[in-house]
CSV table of C-alpha atoms in Angstrom, one decimal:
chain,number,residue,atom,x,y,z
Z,1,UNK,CA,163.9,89.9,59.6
Z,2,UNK,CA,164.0,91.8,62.6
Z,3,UNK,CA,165.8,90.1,65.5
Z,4,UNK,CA,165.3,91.2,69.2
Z,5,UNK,CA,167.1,90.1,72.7
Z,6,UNK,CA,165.4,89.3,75.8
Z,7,UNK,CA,167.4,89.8,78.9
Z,8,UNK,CA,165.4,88.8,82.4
Z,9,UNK,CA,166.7,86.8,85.1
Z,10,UNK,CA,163.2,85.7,86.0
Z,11,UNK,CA,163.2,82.8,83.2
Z,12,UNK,CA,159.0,82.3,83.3
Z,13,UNK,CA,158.7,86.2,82.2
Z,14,UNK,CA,161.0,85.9,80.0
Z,15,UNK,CA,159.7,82.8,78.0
Z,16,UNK,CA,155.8,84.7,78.3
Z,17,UNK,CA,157.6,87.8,76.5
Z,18,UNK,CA,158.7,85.3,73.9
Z,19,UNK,CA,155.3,83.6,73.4
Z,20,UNK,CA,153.4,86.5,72.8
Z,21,UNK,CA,155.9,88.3,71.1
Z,22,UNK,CA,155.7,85.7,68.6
Z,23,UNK,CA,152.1,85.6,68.5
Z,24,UNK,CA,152.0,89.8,68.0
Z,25,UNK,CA,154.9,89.8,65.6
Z,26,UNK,CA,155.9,86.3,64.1
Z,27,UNK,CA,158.7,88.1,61.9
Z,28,UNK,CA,160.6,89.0,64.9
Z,29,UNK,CA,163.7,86.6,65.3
Z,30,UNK,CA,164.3,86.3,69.2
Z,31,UNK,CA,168.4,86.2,68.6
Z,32,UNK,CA,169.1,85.1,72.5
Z,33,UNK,CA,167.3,85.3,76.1
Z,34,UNK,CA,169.7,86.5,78.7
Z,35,UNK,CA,169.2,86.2,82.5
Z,36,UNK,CA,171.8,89.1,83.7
Z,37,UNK,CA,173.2,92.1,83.0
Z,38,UNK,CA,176.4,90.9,81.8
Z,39,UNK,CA,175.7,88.3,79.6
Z,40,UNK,CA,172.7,90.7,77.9
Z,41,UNK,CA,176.0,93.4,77.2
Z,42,UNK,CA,178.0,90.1,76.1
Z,43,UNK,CA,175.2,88.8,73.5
Z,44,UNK,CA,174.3,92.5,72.8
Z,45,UNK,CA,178.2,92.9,71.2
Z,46,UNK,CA,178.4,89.6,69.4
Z,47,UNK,CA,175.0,89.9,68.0
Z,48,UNK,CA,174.0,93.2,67.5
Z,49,UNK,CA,170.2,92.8,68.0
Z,50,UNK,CA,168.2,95.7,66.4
Z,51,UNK,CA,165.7,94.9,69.7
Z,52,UNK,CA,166.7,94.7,73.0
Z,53,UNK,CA,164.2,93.6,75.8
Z,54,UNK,CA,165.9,95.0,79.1
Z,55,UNK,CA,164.2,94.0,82.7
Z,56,UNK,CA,165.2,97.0,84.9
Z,57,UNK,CA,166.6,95.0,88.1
Z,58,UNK,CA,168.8,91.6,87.0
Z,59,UNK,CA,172.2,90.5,88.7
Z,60,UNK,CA,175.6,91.5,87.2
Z,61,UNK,CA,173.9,95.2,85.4
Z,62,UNK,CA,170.8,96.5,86.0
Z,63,UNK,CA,169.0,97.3,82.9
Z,64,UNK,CA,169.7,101.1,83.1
Z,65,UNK,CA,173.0,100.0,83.3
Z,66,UNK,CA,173.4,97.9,80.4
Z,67,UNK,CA,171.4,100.9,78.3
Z,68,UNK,CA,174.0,103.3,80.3
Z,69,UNK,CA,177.1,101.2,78.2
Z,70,UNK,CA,175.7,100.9,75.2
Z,71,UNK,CA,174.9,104.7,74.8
Z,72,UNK,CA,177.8,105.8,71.5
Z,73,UNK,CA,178.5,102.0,70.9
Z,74,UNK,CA,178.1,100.9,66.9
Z,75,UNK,CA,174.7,99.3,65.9
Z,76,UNK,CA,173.4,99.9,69.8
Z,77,UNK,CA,169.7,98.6,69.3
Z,78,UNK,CA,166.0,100.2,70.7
Z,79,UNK,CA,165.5,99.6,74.0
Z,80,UNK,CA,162.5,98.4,75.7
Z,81,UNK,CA,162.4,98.3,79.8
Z,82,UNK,CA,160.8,95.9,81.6
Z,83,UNK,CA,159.7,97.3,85.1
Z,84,UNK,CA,157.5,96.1,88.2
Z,85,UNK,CA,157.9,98.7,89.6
Z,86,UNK,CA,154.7,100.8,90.3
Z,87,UNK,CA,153.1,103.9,88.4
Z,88,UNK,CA,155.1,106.2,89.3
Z,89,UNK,CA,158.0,105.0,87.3
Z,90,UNK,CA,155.9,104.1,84.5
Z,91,UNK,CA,154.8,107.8,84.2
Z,92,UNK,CA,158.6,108.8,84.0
Z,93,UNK,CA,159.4,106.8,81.5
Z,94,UNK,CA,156.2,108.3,79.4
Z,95,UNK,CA,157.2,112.0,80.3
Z,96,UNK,CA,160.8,111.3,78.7
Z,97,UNK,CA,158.7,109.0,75.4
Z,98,UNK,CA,160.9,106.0,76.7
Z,99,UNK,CA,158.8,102.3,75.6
Z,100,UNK,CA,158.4,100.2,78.9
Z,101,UNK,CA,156.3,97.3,79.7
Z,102,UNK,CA,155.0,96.7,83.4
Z,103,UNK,CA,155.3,92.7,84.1
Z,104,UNK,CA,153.4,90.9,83.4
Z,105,UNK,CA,152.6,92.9,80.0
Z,106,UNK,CA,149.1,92.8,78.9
Z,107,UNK,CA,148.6,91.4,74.6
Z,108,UNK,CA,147.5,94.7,74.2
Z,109,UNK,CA,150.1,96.4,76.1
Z,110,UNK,CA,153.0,94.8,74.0
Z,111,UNK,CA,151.0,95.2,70.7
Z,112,UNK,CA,151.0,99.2,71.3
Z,113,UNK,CA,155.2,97.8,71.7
Z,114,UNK,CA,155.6,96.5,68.8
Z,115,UNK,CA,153.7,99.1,66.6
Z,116,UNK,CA,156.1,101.8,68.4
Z,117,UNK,CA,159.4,99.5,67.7
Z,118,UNK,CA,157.9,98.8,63.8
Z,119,UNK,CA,158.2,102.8,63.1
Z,120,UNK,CA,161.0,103.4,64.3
Z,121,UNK,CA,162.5,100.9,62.8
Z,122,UNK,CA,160.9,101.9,59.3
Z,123,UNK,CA,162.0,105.5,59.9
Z,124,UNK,CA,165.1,105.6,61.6
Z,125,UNK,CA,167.4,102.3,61.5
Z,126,UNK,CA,169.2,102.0,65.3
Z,127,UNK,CA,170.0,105.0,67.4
Z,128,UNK,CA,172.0,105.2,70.3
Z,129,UNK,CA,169.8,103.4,72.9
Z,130,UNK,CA,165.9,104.8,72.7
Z,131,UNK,CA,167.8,108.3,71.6
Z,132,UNK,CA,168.5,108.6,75.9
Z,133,UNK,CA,171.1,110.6,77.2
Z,134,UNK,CA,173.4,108.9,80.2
Z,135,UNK,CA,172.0,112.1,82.2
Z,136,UNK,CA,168.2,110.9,81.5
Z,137,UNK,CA,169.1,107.6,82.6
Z,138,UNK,CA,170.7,108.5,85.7
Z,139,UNK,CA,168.0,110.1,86.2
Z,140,UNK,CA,165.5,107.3,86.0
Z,141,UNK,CA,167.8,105.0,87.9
Z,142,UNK,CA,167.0,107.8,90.8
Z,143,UNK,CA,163.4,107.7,90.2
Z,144,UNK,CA,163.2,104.0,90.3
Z,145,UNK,CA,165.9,103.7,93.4
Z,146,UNK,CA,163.8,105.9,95.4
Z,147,UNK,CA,160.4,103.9,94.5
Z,148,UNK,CA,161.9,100.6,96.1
Z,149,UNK,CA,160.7,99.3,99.3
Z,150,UNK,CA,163.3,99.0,102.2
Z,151,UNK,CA,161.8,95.1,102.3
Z,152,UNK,CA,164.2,92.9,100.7
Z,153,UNK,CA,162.6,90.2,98.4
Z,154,UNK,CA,161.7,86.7,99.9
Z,155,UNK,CA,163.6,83.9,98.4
Z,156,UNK,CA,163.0,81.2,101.6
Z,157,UNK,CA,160.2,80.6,104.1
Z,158,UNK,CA,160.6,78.9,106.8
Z,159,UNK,CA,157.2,76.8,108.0
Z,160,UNK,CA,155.9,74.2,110.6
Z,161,UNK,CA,154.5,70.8,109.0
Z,162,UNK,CA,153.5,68.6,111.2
Z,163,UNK,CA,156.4,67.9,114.1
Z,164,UNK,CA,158.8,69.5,111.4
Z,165,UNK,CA,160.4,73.0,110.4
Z,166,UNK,CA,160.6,73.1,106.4
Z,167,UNK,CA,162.6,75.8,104.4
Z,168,UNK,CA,160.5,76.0,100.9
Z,169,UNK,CA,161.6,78.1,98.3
Z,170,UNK,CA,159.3,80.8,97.0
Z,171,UNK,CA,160.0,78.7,94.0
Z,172,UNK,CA,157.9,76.1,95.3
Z,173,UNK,CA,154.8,78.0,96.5
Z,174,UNK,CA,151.4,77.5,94.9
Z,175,UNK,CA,149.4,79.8,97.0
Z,176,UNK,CA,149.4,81.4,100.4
Z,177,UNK,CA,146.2,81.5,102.2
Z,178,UNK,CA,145.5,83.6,105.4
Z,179,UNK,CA,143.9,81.1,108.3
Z,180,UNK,CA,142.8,82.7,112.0
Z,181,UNK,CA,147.0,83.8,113.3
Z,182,UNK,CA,148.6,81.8,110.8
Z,183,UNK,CA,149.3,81.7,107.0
Z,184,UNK,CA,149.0,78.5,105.0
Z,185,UNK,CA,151.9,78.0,102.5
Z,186,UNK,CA,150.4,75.5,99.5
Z,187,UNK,CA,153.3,73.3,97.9
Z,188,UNK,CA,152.3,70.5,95.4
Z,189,UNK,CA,153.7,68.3,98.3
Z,190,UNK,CA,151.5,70.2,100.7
Z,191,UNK,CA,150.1,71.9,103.5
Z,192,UNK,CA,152.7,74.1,105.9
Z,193,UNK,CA,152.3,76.6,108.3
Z,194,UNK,CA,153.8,80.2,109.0
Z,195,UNK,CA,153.3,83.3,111.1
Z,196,UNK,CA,154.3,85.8,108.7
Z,197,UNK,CA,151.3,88.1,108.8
Z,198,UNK,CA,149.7,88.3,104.8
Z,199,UNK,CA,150.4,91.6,104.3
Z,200,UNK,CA,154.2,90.9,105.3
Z,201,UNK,CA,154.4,88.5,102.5
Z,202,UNK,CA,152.8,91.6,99.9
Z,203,UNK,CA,155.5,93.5,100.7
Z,204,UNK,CA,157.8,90.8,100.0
Z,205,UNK,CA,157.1,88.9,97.2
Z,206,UNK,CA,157.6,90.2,93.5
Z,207,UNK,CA,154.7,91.8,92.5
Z,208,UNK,CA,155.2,90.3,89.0
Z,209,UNK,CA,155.1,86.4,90.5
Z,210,UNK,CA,152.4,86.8,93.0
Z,211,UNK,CA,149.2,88.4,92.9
Z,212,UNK,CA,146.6,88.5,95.5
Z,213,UNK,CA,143.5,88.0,93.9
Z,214,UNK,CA,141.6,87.7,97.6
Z,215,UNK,CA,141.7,89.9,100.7
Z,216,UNK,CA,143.1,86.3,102.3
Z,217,UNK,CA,144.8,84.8,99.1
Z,218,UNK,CA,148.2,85.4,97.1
Z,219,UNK,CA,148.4,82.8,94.2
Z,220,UNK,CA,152.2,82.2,92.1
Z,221,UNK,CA,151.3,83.6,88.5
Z,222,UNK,CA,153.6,80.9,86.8
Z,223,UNK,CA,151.1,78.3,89.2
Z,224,UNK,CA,147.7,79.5,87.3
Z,225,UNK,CA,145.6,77.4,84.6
Z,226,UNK,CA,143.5,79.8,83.9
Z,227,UNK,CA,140.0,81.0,85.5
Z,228,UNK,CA,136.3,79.4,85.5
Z,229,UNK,CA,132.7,80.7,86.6
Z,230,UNK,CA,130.9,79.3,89.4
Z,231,UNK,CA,127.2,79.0,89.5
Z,232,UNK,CA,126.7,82.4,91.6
Z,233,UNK,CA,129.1,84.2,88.8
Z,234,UNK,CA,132.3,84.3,91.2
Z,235,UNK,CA,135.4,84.2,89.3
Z,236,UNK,CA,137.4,81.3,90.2
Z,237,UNK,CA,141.3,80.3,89.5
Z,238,UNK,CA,142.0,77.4,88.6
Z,239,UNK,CA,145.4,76.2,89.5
Z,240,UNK,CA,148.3,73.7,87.5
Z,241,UNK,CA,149.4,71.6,90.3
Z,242,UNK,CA,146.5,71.7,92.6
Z,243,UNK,CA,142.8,71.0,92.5
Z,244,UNK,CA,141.3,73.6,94.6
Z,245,UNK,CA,140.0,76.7,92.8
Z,246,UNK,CA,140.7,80.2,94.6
Z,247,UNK,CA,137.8,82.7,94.6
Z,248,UNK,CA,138.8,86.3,93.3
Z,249,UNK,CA,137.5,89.0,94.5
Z,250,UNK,CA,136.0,92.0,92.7
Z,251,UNK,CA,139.0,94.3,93.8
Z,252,UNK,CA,141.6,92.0,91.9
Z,253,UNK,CA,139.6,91.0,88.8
Z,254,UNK,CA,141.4,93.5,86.4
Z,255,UNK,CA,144.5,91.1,86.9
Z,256,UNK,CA,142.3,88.0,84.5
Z,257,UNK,CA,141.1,90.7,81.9
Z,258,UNK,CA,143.4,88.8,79.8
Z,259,UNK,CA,142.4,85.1,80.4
């Protein structure tokens, strides 16, 4: 059997990857999921994984650099990025025949994947990692480095609820909806308020936990059920924790193509 490693710090991803891995390929062992860079290098040695799942940005080594210290090691297994990081990485990483996926990956996205990793592992056994050069991955670690946004990610919020200031984790959030000058932060304990304009928050939230799905509306993606139809054909989310349901607007339907 096959075996593979996942290494994400961003645990939700990282179990999705697993289910539909093991929907698309149930032959594949998953050997270990790590959540940094150094840990990923650590299993990578003891285990010797013929597949390994590398997200580009985790604490400890990025995943250009875990690929960068495995290149002339014994037994160094196929690598497959994981990126958010926006099209124009993507099309680097075609140019130079490097597998990615773009997080969330799409079924059909990671079936392409695994039809890629099944030939190459018919035909040629394990390489060096992907067959990349440390100058080609310098390389992309320049592309990518020059693609990230000054705006450092958002890990707290601080909002007004009621006669109180709360600090909520992104963790917590449900959904942010724009209301007249403020911004309404959903927990499943509640309602809070902040003045962080909406498209503040875009720029600040991982793309690959929040999409907005409404000019107004940015929902967690580890907080959705699924979607339902109203009676005037609006797509609607419908959310875990929550009873509400969210419309979407035409602009961000491609995101549910999959549900």
């Amino acid at each position: 059997m096959p075996t593979a490693l996942i290494a994400d710090d961003e645990i939700a991803l990282a179990d999705y990857l697993q289910t539909q891995l093991a929907e698309l390929w149930p032959e594949l062992n998953i050997v270990a999921c790590a959540h940094n860079g150094v840990d990923a290098l650590r299993l990578i040695d003891e285990l010797a994984p013929d597949i390994a799942f590398l997200d580009i940005r985790m604490p400890g080594h990025s995943g250009l650099e875990v690929a960068q210290r495995l290149i002339g090691a014994k037994d160094a297994p196929h690598i497959v990025f994981v990126t958010a990081y926006d099209q124009y990485a993507v099309d680097a990483f075609e140019r130079e025949a490097v597998d990615y996926l773009l997080k969330p990956p799409s079924l059909e996205r990671l079936g392409r994947c695994v039809d890629k990793l099944k030939r190459q592992l018919e035909q040629a056994g394990k390489p060096s990692p992907a067959g990349l050069p440390g100058e080609l991955l310098q390389q992309l670690a320049g592309l990518l480095g020059q693609g990230q946004t000054a705006s450092p990610r958002l890990d707290w919020i601080r909002a007004a609820q009621g006669n109180e200031t709360r600090l909520i984790s992104v963790d917590e959030v449900i959904y942010f909806e724009a209301r007249d000058k403020y911004v309404s932060v959903f927990t499943a304990e509640g309602e809070a308020l902040i003045r962080t304009p909406l498209k503040e928050l875009v720029d600040s939230l991982n793309p690959a936990q929040f999409w907005q799905v409404h000019r107004g509306t940015i929902i967690a993606v580890r907080h959705i059920a699924g979607t339902v139809r109203d009676f005037r054909g609006r797509t609607l989310v419908k959310l875990k924790q929550r009873s509400e349901q969210l419309p979407v607007s035409r602009a961000y339907l491609h995101l549910f193509r999959q549900m």
